[in-house]
Coordinates of C-alpha atoms and ligand atoms in Angstrom, one line a residue:
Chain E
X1 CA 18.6 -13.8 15.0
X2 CA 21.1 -11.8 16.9
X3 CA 23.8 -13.0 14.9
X4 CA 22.1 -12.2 12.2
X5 CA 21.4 -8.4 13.2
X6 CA 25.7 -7.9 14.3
X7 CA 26.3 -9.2 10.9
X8 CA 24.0 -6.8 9.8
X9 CA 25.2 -4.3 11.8
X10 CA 28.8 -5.2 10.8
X11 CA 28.0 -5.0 6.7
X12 CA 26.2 -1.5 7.2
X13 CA 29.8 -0.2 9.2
X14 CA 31.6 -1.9 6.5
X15 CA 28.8 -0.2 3.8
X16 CA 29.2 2.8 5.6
X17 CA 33.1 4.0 5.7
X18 CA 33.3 5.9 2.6
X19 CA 31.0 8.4 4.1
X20 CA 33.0 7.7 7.7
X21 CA 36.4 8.5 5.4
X22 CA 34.8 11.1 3.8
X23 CA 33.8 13.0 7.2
X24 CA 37.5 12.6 8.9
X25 CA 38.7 13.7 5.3
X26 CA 36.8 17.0 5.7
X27 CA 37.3 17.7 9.2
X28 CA 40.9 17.3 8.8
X29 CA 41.0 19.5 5.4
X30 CA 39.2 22.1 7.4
X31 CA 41.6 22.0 10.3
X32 CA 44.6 22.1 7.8
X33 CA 43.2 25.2 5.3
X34 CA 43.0 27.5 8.1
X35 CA 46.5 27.4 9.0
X36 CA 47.4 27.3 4.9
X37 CA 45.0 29.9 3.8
X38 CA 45.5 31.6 6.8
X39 CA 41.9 32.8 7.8
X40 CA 41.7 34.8 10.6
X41 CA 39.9 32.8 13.0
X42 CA 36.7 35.0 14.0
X43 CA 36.0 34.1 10.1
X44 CA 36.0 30.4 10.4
X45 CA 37.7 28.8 13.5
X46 CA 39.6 25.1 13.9
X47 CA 37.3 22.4 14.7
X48 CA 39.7 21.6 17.2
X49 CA 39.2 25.3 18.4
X50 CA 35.7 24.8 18.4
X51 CA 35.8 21.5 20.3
X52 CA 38.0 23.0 23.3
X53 CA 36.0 26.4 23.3
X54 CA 32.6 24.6 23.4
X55 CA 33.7 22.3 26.2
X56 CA 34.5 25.2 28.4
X57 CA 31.0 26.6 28.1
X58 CA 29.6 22.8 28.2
X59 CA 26.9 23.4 30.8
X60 CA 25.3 26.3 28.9
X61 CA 24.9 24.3 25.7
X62 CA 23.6 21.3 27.7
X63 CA 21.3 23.9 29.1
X64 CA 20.3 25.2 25.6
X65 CA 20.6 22.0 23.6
X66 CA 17.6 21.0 26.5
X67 CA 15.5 23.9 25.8
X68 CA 15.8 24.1 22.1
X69 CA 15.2 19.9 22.0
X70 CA 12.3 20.3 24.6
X71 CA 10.8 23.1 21.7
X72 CA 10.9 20.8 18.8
X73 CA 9.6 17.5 20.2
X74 CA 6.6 19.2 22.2
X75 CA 6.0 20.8 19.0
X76 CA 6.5 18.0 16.8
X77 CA 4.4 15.7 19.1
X78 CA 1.5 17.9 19.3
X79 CA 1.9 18.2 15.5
X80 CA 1.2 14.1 14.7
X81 CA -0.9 13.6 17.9
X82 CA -3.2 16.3 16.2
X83 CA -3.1 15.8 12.9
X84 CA -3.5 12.4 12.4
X85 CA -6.8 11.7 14.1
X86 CA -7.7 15.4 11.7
X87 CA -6.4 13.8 8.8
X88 CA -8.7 10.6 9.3
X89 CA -11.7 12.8 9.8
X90 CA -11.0 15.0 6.6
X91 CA -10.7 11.5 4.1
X92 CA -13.7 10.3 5.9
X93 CA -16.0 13.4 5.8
X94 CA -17.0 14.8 2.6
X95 CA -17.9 18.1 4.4
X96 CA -14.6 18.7 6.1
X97 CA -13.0 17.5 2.7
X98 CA -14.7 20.1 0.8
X99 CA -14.4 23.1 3.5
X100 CA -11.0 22.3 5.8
X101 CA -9.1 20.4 3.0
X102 CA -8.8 23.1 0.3
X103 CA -8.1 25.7 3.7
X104 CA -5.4 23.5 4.2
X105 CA -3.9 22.9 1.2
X106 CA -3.9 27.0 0.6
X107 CA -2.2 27.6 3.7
X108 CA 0.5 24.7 2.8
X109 CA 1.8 27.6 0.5
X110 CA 2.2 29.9 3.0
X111 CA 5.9 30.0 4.6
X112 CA 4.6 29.2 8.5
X113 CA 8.0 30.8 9.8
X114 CA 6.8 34.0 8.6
X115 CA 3.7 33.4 11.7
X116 CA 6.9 33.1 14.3
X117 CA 7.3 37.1 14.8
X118 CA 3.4 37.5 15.7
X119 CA 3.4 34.5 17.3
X120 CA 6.2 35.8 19.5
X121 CA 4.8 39.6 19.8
X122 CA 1.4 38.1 21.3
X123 CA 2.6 35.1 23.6
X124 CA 5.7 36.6 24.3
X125 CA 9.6 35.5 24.6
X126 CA 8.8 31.8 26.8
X127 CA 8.8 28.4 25.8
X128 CA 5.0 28.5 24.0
X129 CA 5.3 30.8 20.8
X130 CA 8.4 28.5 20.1
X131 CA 6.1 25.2 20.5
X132 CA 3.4 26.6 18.2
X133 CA 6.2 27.6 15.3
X134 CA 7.3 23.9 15.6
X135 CA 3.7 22.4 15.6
X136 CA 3.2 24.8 12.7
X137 CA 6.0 24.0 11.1
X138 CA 5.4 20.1 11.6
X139 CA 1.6 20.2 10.6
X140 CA 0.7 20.4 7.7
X141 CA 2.9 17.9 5.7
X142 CA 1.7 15.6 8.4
X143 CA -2.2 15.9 8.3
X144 CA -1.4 16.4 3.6
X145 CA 0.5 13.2 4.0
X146 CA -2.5 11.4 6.6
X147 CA -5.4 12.4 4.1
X148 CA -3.2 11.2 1.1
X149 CA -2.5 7.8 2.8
X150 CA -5.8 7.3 4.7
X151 CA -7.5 8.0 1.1
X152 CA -5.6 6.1 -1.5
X153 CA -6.7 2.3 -0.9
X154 CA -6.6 0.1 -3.7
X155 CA -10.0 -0.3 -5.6
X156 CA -8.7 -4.2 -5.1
X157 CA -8.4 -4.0 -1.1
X158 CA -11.2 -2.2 -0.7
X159 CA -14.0 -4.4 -2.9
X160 CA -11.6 -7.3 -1.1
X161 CA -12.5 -6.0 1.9
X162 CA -16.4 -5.7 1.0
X163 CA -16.8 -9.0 0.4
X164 CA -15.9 -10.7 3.2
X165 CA -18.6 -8.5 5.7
X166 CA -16.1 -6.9 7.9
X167 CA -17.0 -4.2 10.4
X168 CA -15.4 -1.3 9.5
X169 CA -13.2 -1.1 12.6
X170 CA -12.2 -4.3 11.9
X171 CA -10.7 -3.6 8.1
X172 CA -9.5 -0.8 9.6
X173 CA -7.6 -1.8 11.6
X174 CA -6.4 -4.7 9.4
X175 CA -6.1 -3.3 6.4
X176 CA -6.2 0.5 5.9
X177 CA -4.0 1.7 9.0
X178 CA -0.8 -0.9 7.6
X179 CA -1.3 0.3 4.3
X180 CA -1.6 4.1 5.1
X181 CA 1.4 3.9 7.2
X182 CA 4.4 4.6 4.7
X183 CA 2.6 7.6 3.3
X184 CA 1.9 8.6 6.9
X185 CA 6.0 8.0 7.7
X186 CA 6.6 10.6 4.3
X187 CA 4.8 13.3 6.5
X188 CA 6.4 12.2 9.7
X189 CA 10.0 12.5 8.4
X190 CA 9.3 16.0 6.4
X191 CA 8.1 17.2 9.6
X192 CA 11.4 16.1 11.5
X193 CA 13.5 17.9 9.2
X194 CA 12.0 20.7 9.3
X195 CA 11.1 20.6 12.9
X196 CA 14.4 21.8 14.2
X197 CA 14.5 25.1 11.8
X198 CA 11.4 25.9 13.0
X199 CA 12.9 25.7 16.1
X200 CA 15.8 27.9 15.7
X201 CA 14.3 30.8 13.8
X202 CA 11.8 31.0 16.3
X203 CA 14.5 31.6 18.8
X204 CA 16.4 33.9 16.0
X205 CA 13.7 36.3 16.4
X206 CA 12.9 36.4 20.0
X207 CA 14.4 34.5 22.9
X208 CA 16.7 34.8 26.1
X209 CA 17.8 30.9 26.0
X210 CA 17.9 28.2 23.4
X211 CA 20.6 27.1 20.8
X212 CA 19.3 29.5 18.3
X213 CA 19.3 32.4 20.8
X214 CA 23.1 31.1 21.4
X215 CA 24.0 31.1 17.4
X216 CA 22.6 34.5 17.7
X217 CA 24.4 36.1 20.3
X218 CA 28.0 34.6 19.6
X219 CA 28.4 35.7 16.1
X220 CA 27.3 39.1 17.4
X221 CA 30.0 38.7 19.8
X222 CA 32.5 37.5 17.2
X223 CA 32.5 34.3 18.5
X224 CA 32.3 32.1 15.7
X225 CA 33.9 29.3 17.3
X226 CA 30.8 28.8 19.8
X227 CA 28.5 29.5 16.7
X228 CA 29.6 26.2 15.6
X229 CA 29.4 24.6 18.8
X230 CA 25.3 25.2 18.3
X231 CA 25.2 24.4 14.9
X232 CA 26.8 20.9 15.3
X233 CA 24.5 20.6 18.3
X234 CA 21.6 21.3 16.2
X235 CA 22.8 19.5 13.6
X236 CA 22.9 16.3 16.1
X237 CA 19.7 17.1 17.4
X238 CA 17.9 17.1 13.9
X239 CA 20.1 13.8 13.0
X240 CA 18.9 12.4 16.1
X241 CA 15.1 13.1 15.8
X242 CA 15.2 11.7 11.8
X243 CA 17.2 8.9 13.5
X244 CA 14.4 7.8 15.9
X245 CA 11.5 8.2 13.0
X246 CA 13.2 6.1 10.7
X247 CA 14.2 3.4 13.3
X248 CA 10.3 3.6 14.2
X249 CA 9.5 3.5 10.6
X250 CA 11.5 0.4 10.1
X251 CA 10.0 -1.4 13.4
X252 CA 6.4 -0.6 12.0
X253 CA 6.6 -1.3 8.3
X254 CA 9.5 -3.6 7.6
X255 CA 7.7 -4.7 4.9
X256 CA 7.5 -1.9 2.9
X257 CA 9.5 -1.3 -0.4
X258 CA 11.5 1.6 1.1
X259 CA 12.8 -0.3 4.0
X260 CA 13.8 -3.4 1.6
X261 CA 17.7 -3.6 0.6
Chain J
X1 CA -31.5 -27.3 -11.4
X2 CA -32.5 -23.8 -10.0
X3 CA -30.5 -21.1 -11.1
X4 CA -28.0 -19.5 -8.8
X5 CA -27.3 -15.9 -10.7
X6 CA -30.0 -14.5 -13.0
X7 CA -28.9 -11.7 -15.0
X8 CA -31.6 -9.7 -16.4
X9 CA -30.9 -7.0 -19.1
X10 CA -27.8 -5.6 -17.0
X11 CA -26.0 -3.1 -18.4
X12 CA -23.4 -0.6 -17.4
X13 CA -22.2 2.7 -18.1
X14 CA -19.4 4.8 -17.1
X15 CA -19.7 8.8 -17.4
X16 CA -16.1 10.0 -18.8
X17 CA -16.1 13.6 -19.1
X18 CA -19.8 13.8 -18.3
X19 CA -20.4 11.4 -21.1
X20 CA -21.9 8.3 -20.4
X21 CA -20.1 5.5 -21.6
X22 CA -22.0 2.1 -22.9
X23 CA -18.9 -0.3 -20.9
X24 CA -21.4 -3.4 -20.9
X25 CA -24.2 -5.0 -22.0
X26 CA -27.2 -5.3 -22.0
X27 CA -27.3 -8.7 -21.8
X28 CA -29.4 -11.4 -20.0
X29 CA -27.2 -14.8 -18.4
X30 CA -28.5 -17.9 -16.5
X31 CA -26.2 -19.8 -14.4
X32 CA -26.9 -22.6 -12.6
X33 CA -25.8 -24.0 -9.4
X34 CA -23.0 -26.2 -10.0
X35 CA -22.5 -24.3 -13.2
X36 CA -18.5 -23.7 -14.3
X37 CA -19.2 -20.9 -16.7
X38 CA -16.6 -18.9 -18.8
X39 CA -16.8 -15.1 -19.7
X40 CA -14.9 -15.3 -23.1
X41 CA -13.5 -12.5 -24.7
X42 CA -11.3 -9.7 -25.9
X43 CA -10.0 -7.1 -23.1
X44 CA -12.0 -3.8 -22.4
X45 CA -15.3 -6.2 -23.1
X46 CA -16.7 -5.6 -19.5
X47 CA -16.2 -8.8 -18.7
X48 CA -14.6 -7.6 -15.1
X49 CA -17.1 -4.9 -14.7
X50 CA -19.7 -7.8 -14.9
X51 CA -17.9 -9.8 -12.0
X52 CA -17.9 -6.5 -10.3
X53 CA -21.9 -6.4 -10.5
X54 CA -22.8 -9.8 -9.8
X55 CA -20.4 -9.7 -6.7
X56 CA -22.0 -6.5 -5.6
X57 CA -19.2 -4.1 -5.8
X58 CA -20.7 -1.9 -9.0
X59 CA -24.0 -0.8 -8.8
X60 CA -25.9 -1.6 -12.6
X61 CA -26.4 1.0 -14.7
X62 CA -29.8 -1.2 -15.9
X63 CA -31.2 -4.3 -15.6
X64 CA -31.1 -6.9 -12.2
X65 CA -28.8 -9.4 -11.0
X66 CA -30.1 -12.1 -9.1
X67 CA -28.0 -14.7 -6.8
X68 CA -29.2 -17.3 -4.8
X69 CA -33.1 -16.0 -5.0
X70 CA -32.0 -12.8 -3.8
X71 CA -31.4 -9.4 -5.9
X72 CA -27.9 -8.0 -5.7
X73 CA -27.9 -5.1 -4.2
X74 CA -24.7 -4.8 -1.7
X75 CA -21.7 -6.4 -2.1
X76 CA -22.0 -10.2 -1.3
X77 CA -20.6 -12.2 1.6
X78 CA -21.3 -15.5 -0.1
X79 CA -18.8 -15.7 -2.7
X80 CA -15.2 -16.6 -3.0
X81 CA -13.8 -13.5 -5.5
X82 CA -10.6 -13.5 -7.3
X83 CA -9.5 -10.1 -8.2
X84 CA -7.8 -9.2 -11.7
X85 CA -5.0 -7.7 -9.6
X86 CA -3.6 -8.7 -6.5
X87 CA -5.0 -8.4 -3.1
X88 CA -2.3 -10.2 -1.0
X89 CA -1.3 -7.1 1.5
X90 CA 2.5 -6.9 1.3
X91 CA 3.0 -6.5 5.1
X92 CA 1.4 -10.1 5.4
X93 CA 3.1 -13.3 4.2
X94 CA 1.3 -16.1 2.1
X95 CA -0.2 -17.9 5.2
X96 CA -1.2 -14.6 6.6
X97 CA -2.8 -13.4 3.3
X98 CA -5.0 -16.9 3.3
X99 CA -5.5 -16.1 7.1
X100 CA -6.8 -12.2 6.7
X101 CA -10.0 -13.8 4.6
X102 CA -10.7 -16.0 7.3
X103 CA -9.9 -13.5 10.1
X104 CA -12.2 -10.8 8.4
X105 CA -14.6 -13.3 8.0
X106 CA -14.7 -14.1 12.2
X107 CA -14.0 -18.0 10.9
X108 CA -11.8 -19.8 13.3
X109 CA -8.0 -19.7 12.2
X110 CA -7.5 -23.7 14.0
X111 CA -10.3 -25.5 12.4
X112 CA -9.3 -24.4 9.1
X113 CA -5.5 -25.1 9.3
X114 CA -5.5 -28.4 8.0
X115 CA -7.5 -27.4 5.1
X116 CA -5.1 -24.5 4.4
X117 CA -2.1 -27.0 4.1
X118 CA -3.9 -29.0 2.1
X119 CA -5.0 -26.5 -0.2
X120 CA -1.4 -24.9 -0.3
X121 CA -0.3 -28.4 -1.1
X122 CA -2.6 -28.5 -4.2
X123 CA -1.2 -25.0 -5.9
X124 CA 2.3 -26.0 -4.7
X125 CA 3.2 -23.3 -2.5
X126 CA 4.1 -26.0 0.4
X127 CA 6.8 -24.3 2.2
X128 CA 6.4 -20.6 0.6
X129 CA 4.2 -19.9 4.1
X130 CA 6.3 -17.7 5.4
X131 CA 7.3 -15.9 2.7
X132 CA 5.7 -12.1 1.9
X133 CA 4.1 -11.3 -1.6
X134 CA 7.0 -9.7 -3.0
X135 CA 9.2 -12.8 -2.6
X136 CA 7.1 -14.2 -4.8
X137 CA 7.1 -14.6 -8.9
X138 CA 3.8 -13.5 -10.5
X139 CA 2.5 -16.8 -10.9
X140 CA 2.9 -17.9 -7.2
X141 CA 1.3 -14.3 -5.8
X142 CA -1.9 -15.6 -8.4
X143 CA -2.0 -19.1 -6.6
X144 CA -1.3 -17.6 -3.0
X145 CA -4.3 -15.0 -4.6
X146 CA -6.5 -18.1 -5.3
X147 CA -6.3 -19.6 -1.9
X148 CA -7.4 -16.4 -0.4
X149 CA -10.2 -16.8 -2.8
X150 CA -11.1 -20.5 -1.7
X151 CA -10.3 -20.8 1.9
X152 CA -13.8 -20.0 3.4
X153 CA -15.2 -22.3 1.2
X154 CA -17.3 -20.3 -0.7
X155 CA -20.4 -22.1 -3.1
X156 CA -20.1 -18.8 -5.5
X157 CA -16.7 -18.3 -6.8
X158 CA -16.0 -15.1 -9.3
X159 CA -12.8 -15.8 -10.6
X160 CA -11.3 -12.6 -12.9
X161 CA -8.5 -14.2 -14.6
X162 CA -7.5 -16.2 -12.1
X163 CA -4.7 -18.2 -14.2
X164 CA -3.5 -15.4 -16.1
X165 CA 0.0 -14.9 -15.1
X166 CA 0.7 -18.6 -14.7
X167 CA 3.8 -20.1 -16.9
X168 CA 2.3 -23.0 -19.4
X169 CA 3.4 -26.1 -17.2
X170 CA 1.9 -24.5 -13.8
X171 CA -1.3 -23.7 -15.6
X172 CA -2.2 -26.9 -16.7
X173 CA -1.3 -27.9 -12.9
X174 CA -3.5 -25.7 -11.5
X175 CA -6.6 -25.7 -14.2
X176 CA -6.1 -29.8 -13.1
X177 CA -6.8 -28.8 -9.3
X178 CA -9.7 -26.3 -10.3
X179 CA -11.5 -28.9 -12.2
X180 CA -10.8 -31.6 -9.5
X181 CA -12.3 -29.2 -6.7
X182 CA -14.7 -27.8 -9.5
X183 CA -15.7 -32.0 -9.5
X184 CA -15.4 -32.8 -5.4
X185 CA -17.2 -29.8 -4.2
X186 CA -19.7 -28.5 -6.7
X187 CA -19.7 -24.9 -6.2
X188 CA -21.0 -22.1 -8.9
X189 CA -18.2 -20.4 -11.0
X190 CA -17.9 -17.7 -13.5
X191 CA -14.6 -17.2 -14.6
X192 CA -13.2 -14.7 -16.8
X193 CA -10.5 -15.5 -19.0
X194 CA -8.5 -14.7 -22.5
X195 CA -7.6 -18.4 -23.5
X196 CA -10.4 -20.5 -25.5
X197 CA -8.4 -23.8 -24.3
X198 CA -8.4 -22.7 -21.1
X199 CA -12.8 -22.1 -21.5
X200 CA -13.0 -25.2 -23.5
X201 CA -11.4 -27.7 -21.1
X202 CA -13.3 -26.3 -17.5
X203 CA -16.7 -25.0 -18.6
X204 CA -19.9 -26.3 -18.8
X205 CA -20.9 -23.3 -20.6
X206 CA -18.8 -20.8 -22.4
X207 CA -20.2 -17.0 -23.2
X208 CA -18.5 -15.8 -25.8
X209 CA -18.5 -11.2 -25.8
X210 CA -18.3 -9.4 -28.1
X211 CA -16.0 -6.6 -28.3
X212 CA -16.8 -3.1 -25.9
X213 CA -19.4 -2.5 -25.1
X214 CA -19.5 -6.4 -24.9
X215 CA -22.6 -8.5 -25.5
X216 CA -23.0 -11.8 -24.4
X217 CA -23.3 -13.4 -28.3
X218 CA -23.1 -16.6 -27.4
X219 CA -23.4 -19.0 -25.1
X220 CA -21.7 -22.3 -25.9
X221 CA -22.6 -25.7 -24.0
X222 CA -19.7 -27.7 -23.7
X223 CA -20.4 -31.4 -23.9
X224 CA -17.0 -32.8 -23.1
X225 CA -16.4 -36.1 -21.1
X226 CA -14.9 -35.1 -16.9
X227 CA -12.2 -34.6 -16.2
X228 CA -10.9 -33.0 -19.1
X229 CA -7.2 -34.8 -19.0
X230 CA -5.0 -34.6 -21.7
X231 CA -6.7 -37.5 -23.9
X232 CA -9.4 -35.4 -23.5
X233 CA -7.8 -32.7 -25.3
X234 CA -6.5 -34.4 -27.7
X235 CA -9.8 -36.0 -28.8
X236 CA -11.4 -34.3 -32.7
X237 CA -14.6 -32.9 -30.0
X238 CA -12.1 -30.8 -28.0
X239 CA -10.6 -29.2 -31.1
X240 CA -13.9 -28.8 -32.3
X241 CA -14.8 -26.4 -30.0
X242 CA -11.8 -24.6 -29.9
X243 CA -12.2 -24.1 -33.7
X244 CA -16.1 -22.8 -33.4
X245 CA -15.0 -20.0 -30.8
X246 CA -12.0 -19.3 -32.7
X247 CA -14.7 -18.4 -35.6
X248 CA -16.7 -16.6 -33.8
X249 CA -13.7 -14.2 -32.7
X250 CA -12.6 -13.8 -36.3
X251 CA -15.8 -12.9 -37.1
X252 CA -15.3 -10.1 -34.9
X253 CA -12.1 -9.4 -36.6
X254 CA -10.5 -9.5 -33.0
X255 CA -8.1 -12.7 -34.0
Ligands
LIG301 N1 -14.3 3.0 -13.3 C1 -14.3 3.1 -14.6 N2 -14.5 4.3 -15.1 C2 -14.6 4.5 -16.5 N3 -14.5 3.5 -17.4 C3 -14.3 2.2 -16.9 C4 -14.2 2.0 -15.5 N4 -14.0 0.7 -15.3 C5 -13.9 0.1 -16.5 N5 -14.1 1.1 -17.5 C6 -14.1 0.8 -18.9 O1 -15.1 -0.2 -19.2 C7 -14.6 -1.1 -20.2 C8 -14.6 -2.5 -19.6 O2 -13.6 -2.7 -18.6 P1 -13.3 -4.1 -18.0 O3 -14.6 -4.6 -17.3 O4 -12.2 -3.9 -17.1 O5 -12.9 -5.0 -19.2 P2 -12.3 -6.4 -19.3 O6 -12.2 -7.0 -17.9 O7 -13.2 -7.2 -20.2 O8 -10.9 -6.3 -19.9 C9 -13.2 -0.7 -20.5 O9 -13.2 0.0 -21.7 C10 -12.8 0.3 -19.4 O10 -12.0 1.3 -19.9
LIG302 MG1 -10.7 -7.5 -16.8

């Protein structure tokens, strides 16, 4: 079995280095161009640049990276923790599906970033307006995705399921939780992408701390170099949280026609 | 021999587009216990929506269904059903699919091992346990399907189509293990099906329907020596009766 896995693990490196080429390729074209084209570097600095310069300011961005991370998984938690058991409720109610359901599915259009500057004028620049904007964010596609998977049994497993006198519990815990999980993991991973820029903007329009707050305040200050040093951060951060659903996702439903190769 | 499913008048209609839709019937069947009957005819007859009613699953639009002296109302715990499409979960492999009846059934998983192998071993999926649905060709998912169906023993078995997507050679394996279990252990079945060898060489009774909304037309006793082995089929009776359903579906202008 563990052999198995390295040999696994070896193939997917293997699989894998076009995109690892590719990636060295651009970093070093970028590097290169700046000097060729010779663009000033307040424009667009070296990576190199940006790796020494970010160093030297390391304990900030630790500081920041912490914050801004802290935002987007409290927020992001909060988000599934809520909206599944809400989702179950709506397919199994007809009342809530008739009232909350079209509520939510209205408000699905609405852009929820454009909540984060009231959210911010009424709870003020702290860690909480940031958490809501994340939740907000992280919501909806959650509980859409929950009511979609929780509803859409087969006629087959469900008449199956009929005839054999199970309690409910019991077929659901059997049958309609496994086979409402990949729709739920659809929600879960829309929700991590767009977890992080929820995260950000919030701090764009009104922070003192935060990776977004730091974006902010270094281009203003010319510093493009340090800009980047967020942006990769973030850029890690987002990787890293998609990274942890989808290994999840695979430990759950290994089964399941997306995780087969 | 008492009858084990009365059907009285049943019919069933489906509203598309606020319309109601004749799907089935009415029509009026007696099955008796121990019977092997065949639903016979051409697809969109109702045939499934039928199985669906007698199992419980479909509410009648008119008439009563009656199984076991007791009026169908909810779906029934008693019967073995095979689904026209699958119900093997694919996050389950084969022995787990056979298991899930039993488990959602509270039966003990150890006293029903042995019959599990043995029943694997008679639809030749011995040492495809451990594999999951999708690892599977179409003909092995219907016989993992089958075993679900059969595993708790059931004495009522609905079987939609159960040999469908089986190649020739497997099919005449596994219509060989129906009949012998059909022979050893007695139970009622109605089973749907397309192919009038298929009717011929299991039933006791063939109902032959008539195109939607399907009527049951007629109901064909078949007088044939068991087990129905290949002299069997060979023999002038066999051909016989494939020849007086084949009639009765040109007559309908459906062959
Ligand atoms: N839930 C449904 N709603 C509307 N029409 C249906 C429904 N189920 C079946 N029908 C219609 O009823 C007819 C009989 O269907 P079915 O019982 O599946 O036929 P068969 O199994 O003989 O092929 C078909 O014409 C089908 O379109
Ligand atoms: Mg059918």
């Amino acid at each position: 079995m563990t052999f198995k896995r390295i040999k696994a693990s070896i193939r997917w490196l293997v699989d894998s280095w076009m995109v690892i080429v590719f990636f060295i390729a651009f970093f070093l074209l970028w590097e290169l161009s700046i000097d060729w084209f010779s663009i000033p570097r307040y424009i667009l600095p070296k990576p190199s640049t940006i790796l020494v310069n970010a160093s030297a300011d390391l304990p900030r961005l630790i500081d920041y990276t912490y914050i801004t991370g802290l935002e987007t998984i409290l927020g992001y938690v909060t988000a599934i923790v809520i909206a599944i058991p809400l989702g179950l409720a709506i397919t199994f109610s007809s009342i809530l599906r008739r009232t909350i359901y079209p509520f939510f599915v209205s408000i699905e259009m609405t852009p929820k970033i454009a909540f984060a500057p009231l959210f911010i004028s009424w709870l003020g620049f702290g860690l909480l307006p940031k958490v809501i904007i994340v939740f907000l964010v992280c919501f909806f596609p959650i509980v859409l995705n929950a009511i979609l998977a929780f509803g859409s049994l087969s006629d087959e497993l469900d008449r199956f399921s009929k005839t054999t006198g199970a309690s409910i519990l019991k077929i659901f815990i059997k049958i309609r939780i496994p086979s409402a999980l990949p729709q739920c993991f659809v929600g879960f991973k829309y929700a991590a992408i767009n977890a992080t820029v929820g995260a950000t903007i919030a701090e764009f329009i009104g922070s003192d701390q935060g990776l977004g707050f730091y974006i902010q305040i270094q281009t203003g200050n010319m510093r493009t170099d340090l800009a980047f040093a967020g942006i990769f951060l973030l850029t890690i951060m987002g990787l890293l949280l998609f990274g942890i659903v989808t290994f999840v996702e695979r430990a759950l439903i290994p089964w399941h026609i997306s995780q087969r190769r | 021999m008492p009858a084990a499913i009365t059907i009285q008048d049943v019919s069933k209609s489906f509203s598309t587009e606020g319309q109601p839709i004749l799907a089935f019937g009415p029509a009026d069947l007696e099955v008796e216990e121990g019977d092997f009957v065949t639903l016979l005819g051409p697809s969109g007859c109702g045939k499934s929506t039928l199985l669906l009613m007698i199992a419980g699953l479909l509410s009648c639009t008119t008439g009563k269904i009656v199984m076991n002296h007791e009026e169908v109302s909810e779906p029934r715990h008693d019967i073995g059903m095979m689904f026209q499409d699958s119900t093997l979960v694919p996050w389950r492999t084969v022995l787990g699919n056979i298991n899930l009846q039993l488990e959602l059934r509270n039966l003990n998983l150890d006293e029903y091992s042995v019959k599990i192998s043995e029943l694997m071993e008679s639809v030749s999926l011995k040492g495809y346990e451990h594999l999951r649905p999708h690892e599977l060709s179409g003909g092995m998912q219907q016989r993992a399907a089958l075993c679900q169906a059969l595993i708790h023993e059931p004495k009522t078995l609905l079987l939609d189509e159960p040999l469908g997507k089986l190649d020739a050679m497997t099919r005449e394996n596994i219509r060989k293990d129906l009949q012998n279990l059909w022979m050893n252990e007695k139970p009622t079945v109605l089973m749907v099906t397309h192919s009038i060898e298929e009717a011929v060489q299991l039933s006791s009774k063939v109902c032959v329907i008539t195109p939607r909304p399907g009527l049951i037309d007629k109901t064909i006793e078949v007088k044939l020596p068991w087990p129905r082995d290949l002299d069997v089929k060979r023999s002038q009776m066999f051909t016989d009766y494939m020849a007086e359903i084949q009639e009765v579906f040109q007559g309908y202008g459906v062959i």
